[in-house]
Each structure stands twice: as structure tokens, then as C-alpha cells.
Coordinates of C-alpha atoms in Angstrom, one line a residue:
M1 CA -1.3 13.0 -39.5
K2 CA -0.1 10.8 -36.7
K3 CA -2.5 10.1 -33.8
V4 CA -1.0 10.2 -30.3
L5 CA -3.1 9.1 -27.4
V6 CA -2.1 10.1 -23.8
I7 CA -3.7 8.2 -21.0
G8 CA -3.5 10.2 -17.8
G9 CA -3.6 14.0 -17.1
G10 CA -0.9 14.1 -14.4
Y11 CA 2.5 15.8 -14.5
G12 CA 3.9 13.5 -17.1
G13 CA 0.9 13.4 -19.4
L14 CA 0.6 17.2 -19.5
R15 CA 4.3 17.7 -20.1
A16 CA 4.3 15.1 -23.0
I17 CA 1.4 17.0 -24.6
E18 CA 3.2 20.4 -24.2
S19 CA 6.2 18.9 -25.9
L20 CA 4.3 17.3 -28.8
S21 CA 1.8 20.1 -29.4
K22 CA 4.3 22.1 -31.5
Y23 CA 4.2 19.6 -34.3
K24 CA 1.5 20.2 -36.9
D25 CA 1.6 16.7 -38.2
I26 CA 0.6 15.2 -34.9
S27 CA -2.9 15.1 -33.4
I28 CA -3.1 14.5 -29.6
T29 CA -6.0 13.2 -27.5
L30 CA -5.8 13.2 -23.7
I31 CA -7.9 10.6 -21.8
D32 CA -8.5 10.8 -18.1
K33 CA -11.2 9.5 -15.8
N34 CA -11.0 12.8 -13.9
P35 CA -11.9 16.2 -15.5
Y36 CA -9.1 17.9 -13.7
H37 CA -5.3 17.9 -13.3
Y38 CA -4.4 17.5 -9.6
L39 CA -1.3 19.3 -8.4
Q40 CA -0.4 16.6 -5.9
T41 CA 2.9 18.2 -4.9
E42 CA 0.8 21.0 -3.3
A43 CA -1.5 18.6 -1.4
Y44 CA 0.3 19.4 1.9
G45 CA -1.0 23.0 1.8
Y46 CA -4.5 22.1 0.8
I47 CA -4.9 19.5 3.5
A48 CA -3.8 21.9 6.1
G49 CA -6.2 24.5 4.8
R50 CA -3.6 27.0 3.6
F51 CA -4.4 26.5 -0.1
D52 CA -7.8 26.4 -1.8
M53 CA -9.2 24.0 -4.4
H54 CA -8.3 26.4 -7.3
D55 CA -4.6 26.2 -6.1
I56 CA -4.4 22.4 -6.7
A57 CA -6.9 21.5 -9.5
I58 CA -6.9 22.6 -13.1
D59 CA -9.7 21.9 -15.6
L60 CA -8.4 19.6 -18.3
K61 CA -11.0 20.5 -21.0
N62 CA -10.1 24.2 -20.8
W63 CA -6.4 23.4 -20.7
C64 CA -6.6 21.2 -23.8
E65 CA -8.7 23.8 -25.7
G66 CA -5.9 26.2 -25.0
F67 CA -3.9 24.5 -27.8
K68 CA -6.4 25.8 -30.3
G69 CA -7.6 22.6 -31.9
N70 CA -4.4 20.5 -31.7
V71 CA -5.3 18.7 -28.5
A72 CA -8.6 17.1 -27.6
F73 CA -9.8 15.9 -24.2
I74 CA -12.0 12.9 -23.4
H75 CA -13.3 12.5 -19.9
A76 CA -13.5 8.7 -19.6
E77 CA -11.6 5.8 -18.0
A78 CA -9.3 3.7 -20.2
T79 CA -10.2 0.2 -19.2
S80 CA -7.8 -1.8 -21.5
I81 CA -5.5 -1.6 -24.5
N82 CA -5.6 -3.8 -27.6
F83 CA -2.0 -3.7 -28.9
D84 CA -2.8 -5.8 -32.0
E85 CA -5.5 -3.3 -33.1
K86 CA -3.7 -0.3 -31.7
S87 CA -6.7 0.8 -29.8
V88 CA -7.6 1.9 -26.3
E89 CA -10.9 0.7 -24.8
L90 CA -13.0 3.3 -23.0
D91 CA -16.4 3.0 -21.4
G92 CA -18.3 1.5 -24.3
S93 CA -16.1 2.9 -27.1
E94 CA -12.6 2.7 -28.4
L95 CA -9.9 5.1 -29.8
F96 CA -7.1 4.1 -32.3
Y97 CA -3.6 5.4 -32.1
D98 CA -0.3 5.5 -34.0
Y99 CA 1.6 6.2 -30.8
L100 CA 0.4 5.7 -27.2
I101 CA 1.7 7.2 -24.0
I102 CA 0.6 5.5 -20.7
A103 CA 0.8 8.1 -17.9
T104 CA -1.7 6.8 -15.4
G105 CA 0.4 7.5 -12.3
A106 CA 0.0 5.7 -9.0
K107 CA -2.3 5.4 -6.1
T108 CA -1.7 5.0 -2.4
H109 CA -0.7 1.5 -1.5
F110 CA -2.6 0.6 1.6
F111 CA -0.6 -2.5 2.6
S112 CA -2.8 -5.5 2.9
F113 CA -0.6 -7.0 5.7
I114 CA -1.6 -4.1 7.9
E115 CA -5.2 -5.0 8.9
G116 CA -7.6 -2.1 9.0
L117 CA -5.2 0.4 7.3
R118 CA -7.4 1.0 4.2
E119 CA -10.6 1.3 6.1
N120 CA -9.3 3.7 8.7
S121 CA -6.9 6.1 6.9
Y122 CA -6.8 8.6 4.0
G123 CA -4.3 8.9 1.2
V124 CA -3.1 12.0 -0.7
K125 CA -2.7 10.5 -4.2
N126 CA -6.4 11.0 -4.8
L127 CA -8.0 14.5 -4.6
Q128 CA -11.2 13.3 -3.1
R129 CA -9.3 11.6 -0.2
A130 CA -7.2 14.7 0.3
H131 CA -10.4 16.8 0.4
N132 CA -12.0 14.4 3.0
F133 CA -8.8 14.6 5.1
R134 CA -8.9 18.4 5.0
I135 CA -12.5 18.4 6.2
E136 CA -11.6 16.2 9.1
F137 CA -8.7 18.4 10.1
E138 CA -10.8 21.6 9.9
N139 CA -13.6 19.9 11.9
H140 CA -11.3 19.2 14.8
I141 CA -10.1 22.8 14.8
Y142 CA -13.7 24.0 14.6
N143 CA -14.8 21.8 17.5
K144 CA -12.0 23.3 19.6
L145 CA -13.1 26.8 18.7
Q146 CA -16.7 26.2 19.5
N147 CA -16.3 26.2 23.2
E148 CA -13.6 27.8 25.4
E149 CA -13.6 24.7 27.6
G150 CA -13.6 22.5 24.5
S151 CA -16.6 20.9 22.9
E152 CA -14.2 18.2 21.9
E153 CA -12.6 17.5 25.2
G154 CA -9.1 16.1 25.8
E155 CA -6.3 15.5 23.4
V156 CA -6.7 14.9 19.7
N157 CA -4.0 12.8 17.9
I158 CA -3.6 13.1 14.2
A159 CA -1.4 10.3 12.8
I160 CA 0.6 10.4 9.6
G161 CA 1.8 7.0 8.5
G162 CA 4.9 7.3 6.3
A163 CA 7.8 9.8 6.8
G164 CA 8.8 10.2 3.2
L165 CA 8.5 13.5 1.3
S166 CA 4.7 13.7 1.4
G167 CA 4.4 12.7 5.0
V168 CA 6.9 15.2 6.4
E169 CA 5.4 18.0 4.3
V170 CA 1.8 17.3 5.5
A171 CA 3.0 17.0 9.1
A172 CA 5.0 20.2 9.0
E173 CA 2.2 22.2 7.4
M174 CA -0.5 21.0 9.7
A175 CA 1.7 21.7 12.8
Y176 CA 2.5 25.2 11.4
V177 CA -1.2 25.9 10.9
L178 CA -2.0 24.7 14.4
D179 CA 0.6 27.0 15.9
N180 CA -1.0 29.9 14.1
Y181 CA -4.5 28.8 15.3
S182 CA -3.2 29.1 18.9
K183 CA -3.8 32.8 18.5
T184 CA -7.5 32.0 17.8
I185 CA -8.4 29.0 20.0
G186 CA -5.7 29.6 22.6
E187 CA -4.3 26.8 24.7
T188 CA -6.7 24.2 23.2
A189 CA -4.6 24.3 20.0
K190 CA -1.9 22.5 22.1
E191 CA -4.3 19.6 22.6
I192 CA -4.1 18.7 18.9
H193 CA -0.9 16.6 18.4
I194 CA 0.7 15.5 15.1
Y195 CA 2.3 12.1 15.0
L196 CA 4.7 11.1 12.2
I197 CA 5.2 7.4 12.0
D198 CA 7.6 5.3 9.9
A199 CA 9.0 1.8 10.1
S200 CA 12.4 3.0 8.9
E201 CA 15.2 4.1 11.3
T202 CA 14.9 7.7 10.0
I203 CA 12.6 10.1 8.4
L204 CA 13.0 10.7 4.6
P205 CA 14.6 7.3 4.0
G206 CA 17.0 7.3 1.1
M207 CA 17.5 11.1 1.1
G208 CA 20.7 13.0 2.0
Q209 CA 21.8 13.6 5.5
Y210 CA 21.5 17.4 5.2
C211 CA 17.7 17.1 4.3
I212 CA 17.1 14.5 7.0
E213 CA 18.8 16.4 9.8
N214 CA 17.3 19.8 9.0
T215 CA 13.9 18.4 8.4
R216 CA 13.9 16.6 11.7
T217 CA 15.0 19.8 13.5
R218 CA 12.2 21.8 11.9
L219 CA 9.5 19.2 12.7
E220 CA 10.6 19.0 16.3
E221 CA 10.5 22.8 16.5
L222 CA 6.9 22.7 15.2
G223 CA 6.0 20.2 17.9
V224 CA 5.6 17.1 15.6
K225 CA 6.0 13.9 17.5
I226 CA 8.3 11.6 15.4
L227 CA 8.1 7.8 15.8
T228 CA 10.7 5.9 13.8
S229 CA 11.4 2.2 13.7
A230 CA 7.7 1.9 14.5
F231 CA 6.1 -1.1 12.8
I232 CA 2.3 -0.9 12.6
N233 CA 0.6 -4.2 13.2
H234 CA -3.0 -3.2 12.6
V235 CA -5.4 -0.2 12.8
D236 CA -8.9 -0.1 14.3
A237 CA -11.3 2.8 14.6
S238 CA -9.6 4.2 17.7
Y239 CA -6.1 2.9 18.0
I240 CA -3.0 2.3 15.9
H241 CA -1.5 -1.0 17.2
F242 CA 2.3 -1.5 16.9
K243 CA 4.1 -4.8 16.7
N244 CA 5.9 -4.1 20.0
G245 CA 2.5 -4.2 21.8
E246 CA 2.1 -0.5 22.2
K247 CA -0.9 1.4 20.8
L248 CA -1.6 5.0 19.9
P249 CA -5.1 6.5 20.3
Y250 CA -5.9 8.7 17.2
S251 CA -8.7 10.8 15.9
F252 CA -7.9 10.3 12.2
M253 CA -5.0 9.1 10.1
I254 CA -3.4 9.8 6.7
F255 CA -1.2 7.2 5.0
T256 CA 1.7 8.2 2.7
G257 CA 3.8 5.1 3.3
G258 CA 3.8 3.6 -0.2
I259 CA 2.4 3.7 -3.8
K260 CA 1.1 1.2 -6.2
A261 CA 0.7 1.7 -10.0
A262 CA -2.8 2.5 -11.3
A263 CA -5.2 -0.3 -12.2
L264 CA -4.7 -0.1 -16.0
N265 CA -1.3 -1.9 -15.5
D266 CA -3.2 -5.0 -14.4
T267 CA -4.6 -5.4 -17.9
I268 CA -1.2 -5.1 -19.6
N269 CA 0.8 -8.3 -20.3
N270 CA 4.2 -6.9 -19.4
E271 CA 6.8 -7.6 -16.6
K272 CA 6.0 -5.6 -13.5
N273 CA 7.8 -5.0 -10.2
S274 CA 6.4 -5.5 -6.6
I275 CA 4.3 -2.4 -6.7
N276 CA 2.8 -3.1 -10.1
Q277 CA 4.9 -0.7 -12.1
L278 CA 5.7 -1.7 -15.6
I279 CA 9.3 -2.8 -16.4
T280 CA 10.0 -1.2 -19.8
T281 CA 12.7 -1.2 -22.4
P282 CA 15.6 1.4 -22.0
E283 CA 13.5 3.6 -24.4
L284 CA 10.5 3.4 -22.0
N285 CA 8.6 1.2 -24.4
V286 CA 6.1 -1.4 -23.1
Q287 CA 7.8 -4.7 -23.9
G288 CA 7.3 -5.7 -27.5
Q289 CA 5.4 -2.5 -28.4
E290 CA 7.7 0.1 -30.0
N291 CA 4.9 2.6 -30.5
V292 CA 3.7 2.3 -26.8
F293 CA 5.5 4.2 -24.1
A294 CA 5.0 4.4 -20.3
I295 CA 6.1 7.4 -18.2
G296 CA 5.9 8.7 -14.6
D297 CA 4.8 6.7 -11.6
C298 CA 3.2 3.8 -13.5
V299 CA 6.6 2.7 -14.6
E300 CA 9.9 1.8 -12.9
I301 CA 12.4 4.3 -14.2
K302 CA 16.1 3.9 -13.9
D303 CA 19.1 6.1 -14.5
A304 CA 22.1 5.1 -16.7
E305 CA 23.7 3.2 -13.9
G306 CA 20.6 1.1 -13.3
N307 CA 19.5 2.9 -10.1
V308 CA 15.7 3.2 -9.6
L309 CA 14.7 6.9 -9.6
P310 CA 12.1 8.2 -7.1
P311 CA 8.5 8.5 -8.3
T312 CA 8.4 12.3 -8.3
A313 CA 6.9 15.0 -10.6
Q314 CA 10.4 15.9 -11.7
I315 CA 11.1 12.4 -13.0
A316 CA 7.6 12.2 -14.6
E317 CA 8.3 15.3 -16.5
K318 CA 11.8 14.3 -17.6
S319 CA 10.4 10.9 -18.9
A320 CA 7.6 12.8 -20.7
E321 CA 10.0 15.1 -22.5
Y322 CA 12.2 12.1 -23.5
V323 CA 9.2 10.2 -24.9
A324 CA 7.9 13.2 -26.8
K325 CA 11.4 13.6 -28.4
T326 CA 11.5 9.8 -29.1
I327 CA 8.1 9.8 -30.8
R328 CA 9.3 12.7 -33.1
Q329 CA 12.4 10.7 -33.9
R330 CA 10.4 7.5 -34.7
I331 CA 8.2 9.5 -37.0
D332 CA 11.2 11.0 -38.8
G333 CA 13.0 7.7 -38.9
V334 CA 15.8 8.9 -36.7
E335 CA 17.5 6.5 -34.2
S336 CA 16.7 7.2 -30.6
Q337 CA 18.9 6.9 -27.5
P338 CA 18.0 5.2 -24.2
F339 CA 16.4 7.3 -21.5
D340 CA 18.9 8.8 -19.1
A341 CA 18.1 11.3 -16.3
D342 CA 18.7 11.9 -12.6
V343 CA 17.3 14.0 -9.8
Q344 CA 18.6 17.5 -10.2
G345 CA 17.4 18.7 -6.8
I346 CA 14.7 18.4 -4.2
F347 CA 12.8 20.9 -2.1
I348 CA 10.9 20.0 1.0
A349 CA 8.1 22.4 2.2
L350 CA 8.2 22.5 6.0
G351 CA 5.4 24.8 7.1
G352 CA 4.9 28.5 6.5
K353 CA 7.8 30.2 4.6
Y354 CA 10.4 27.5 5.4
A355 CA 11.8 24.8 3.3
V356 CA 14.9 22.6 3.0
G357 CA 16.6 21.5 -0.2
E358 CA 19.5 20.3 -2.2
I359 CA 20.3 21.4 -5.8
F360 CA 22.7 19.4 -8.0
K361 CA 23.7 17.3 -5.0
F362 CA 26.1 19.9 -3.6
I363 CA 24.2 23.2 -3.1
K364 CA 22.3 23.0 0.1
V365 CA 19.8 25.6 1.3
K366 CA 17.2 26.0 4.0
G367 CA 14.8 28.5 5.5
Y368 CA 13.2 31.4 3.7
I369 CA 15.5 31.3 0.7
D370 CA 14.7 27.7 -0.1
Y371 CA 11.0 28.5 0.4
L372 CA 11.3 31.2 -2.3
L373 CA 13.1 28.8 -4.7
K374 CA 10.4 26.2 -4.3
K375 CA 7.6 28.7 -4.7
A376 CA 9.2 30.2 -7.8
I377 CA 9.3 26.7 -9.4
T378 CA 5.7 25.9 -8.4
H379 CA 4.4 29.3 -9.5
A380 CA 6.1 29.0 -12.9
Y381 CA 4.4 25.6 -13.4
Y382 CA 1.0 26.9 -12.2
L383 CA 1.2 30.0 -14.3
G384 CA 1.9 28.0 -17.4
L385 CA -1.2 25.9 -16.8
R386 CA -3.3 29.0 -16.1
L387 CA -2.2 30.8 -19.2
R388 CA -3.1 27.8 -21.3
I389 CA -6.5 27.5 -19.5
N390 CA -7.3 31.2 -20.1
T391 CA -6.7 30.7 -23.8
G392 CA -8.9 27.7 -23.9
F393 CA -11.7 29.4 -21.9
K394 CA -11.6 32.5 -24.3
N395 CA -11.9 30.1 -27.2
R396 CA -15.0 28.5 -25.7
I397 CA -16.9 31.7 -25.1
R398 CA -16.4 33.2 -28.5

């Protein structure tokens, strides 16, 4: 029986376990410092108050027990890895492995050169921070509702730093929710403004022109105020200060402008890039460790041409499927091939039942049809998790 340890219960970690669980000669243990799987791709709807906690968080113990004994879960933080001993150090204990998958993901990178950014903004990579941001957003709406003349007088500016995929989705959903609230709190809803800020010349930098243009149009229709080529110098409790000397008063801020690999990478003696992601072999092995793999956002992943792939759930799952297959091949003594994948499509949720997307680089869709496609994919993923959890929960109460 080969022992496989998976560190991290994100999209990549769970997909690797799903792929390996069918083999009876492999025992799997999932390690995570959180007791839940966070559906980060749905954070935009949770922050804006359209989704509930049960829509974005899945209990990992119940999920693992859904495999009926083949998968175990340990709620603990992996603090270091001893490659010589083939062990993972936990809080006061250690686990040994035959194969190890590092899937620790990434955290929000609050750039140190922007003074006050970390202290005065929220991220969405962490469920607790997303929850706190949701509370702040709902509090502002509640304060407007409390008094017809406004218990919170004047304009309220909500700032989103970073106009990548997460930033535009959060901005669009909040603007859509505010538009709906205008039926409840009337004209005071128009006193809450959403600002989307990015240092790049455009929103969605690096994406196709179709997505950029249609996303910008949708955001403007929703009333989002877009500031591009806007370089933030520093942030204090009341203002966002730009390098050109201008400043924006704000009530609260979310930052989605960058990521950095999780802290476990700091303990690994391996080449890393500027955001602390591991630079692996073409087979996604940690350098010098043929039985240790890294997948998802904690590693820099490239396609066959050497282009760096975006840190998305889609790429995390593709890398997980590849590593699961490679582990099976290593066990069987079969030669493996280098990892090769690309982005097959992208869907951008833009408030309500509207989305923009590209599939296989040449099929372009927008509006309600694209929304249905995105929801179908999300629902299928969520349903798979729920079915596994239901099985695990029934096993526990017998």
C-alpha cells in the first residue's frame, strides 16, 4: 500500500484525491489548516451578499469520509517537509509518505511598497477576510436603510484594487446588488459608489480584447467607476493616495491585485519566482525530489511553449489530474510525459444573470447564455462535492 499525502484542500488538492481514490493500493491523507474547502471562484457572490456561506464552503472531514475509508483528513497546518525522511511536520507530530502532493495555493500579495495597503484593505483568497468584507458591505447598506435621510450621510466609496478576474467580478456583483437595493433604500443607494482601480492601461490585463471590451461596457452600465493607469502610492484609514498626487476618499477597500505562494514554500529549498511560487521540473516535481509534486497556485506552471499559465482553478485541476496520473505511472514503473495544458476557456461573472466568456479561443459568448454556461460548470462541481459529503455524513451517523 502506497501512502500519498496531499497538503492543501483547494481545487487542485481535491481533484488529485478524486483521481487517486479509485486505486485500492493507494491510501490518501489530506492535510489542511482549515476544516473546509473554500470555493474561491464564487467569492464575488458571497461578498456582495447574493450567496450564503454554504454556497462557498465545504466540510473537508465529511468530504473525505465520503470515500468510505480510502481517504483520511487531518485538520492541522503542515509546517515543514523533511525530504530525507519522507515526512511532513505538523503541529507536534509528523506523517510519512511514499508520494507527496503540495497544493497549498496562494494568498493575497499586499505589496510592501504600497504603505498601509495590508493594514487598510481586505483580500478574497482567505474566507475570513472575504467574510469581513461582506459584513462591511452589508453594514453600509444597512446604515443607508436605517434612516430615509441617511444615518450615514454623504457618499460612500468602496474601492477595489486590482482589475483582474477577481476584481471585476466583485465590482460587477456589488454594483448589481446596489442597483437592486435602490428599490429598497431609494436614492440613497446611488450614494454608494464602486471604484475599480488598476495600474495597468486596461482592465483584465493579459486577456483577449473581446472579454476586455464587453466587461468594460457591462461595468460602466452598472455604474462602476474605472480608474486605469492609476498607481497607488500609499493608503491610510481615509484616503487612497495616488502617485500623481490625487487622492480618493474611501470607506473600505478590497485588494485583488496580486498573489503570493503560501508560507510552506518558504521552508522548501527549491528555486522560486518573484511571488514565491516553486519552479518545478517539467513533470511538476520539486527539484531533486521525484516523489514530491507541486500543483496549483503554489507553483509556476507553464505550457509546452514555455508560457506561464494563469493561476486559476482550471489550471490547478489540470495539474492535479496530471500528477495523479504520473503517480500511478511511477508506481507501475511506466515512463511519464512532461505536463502540458492550456486554458480552454474563461467565464467572467458580471452581476446578476450576465457573464462574458471565450471558449477554445474562438467561441465568444456574453449575456444570459454565458451566465448559464458558467453556472452549469459551477453547479456540476458543487454537486459533486455535495454528493461526496452526503455519503460521508451518512457513514458518520450510522
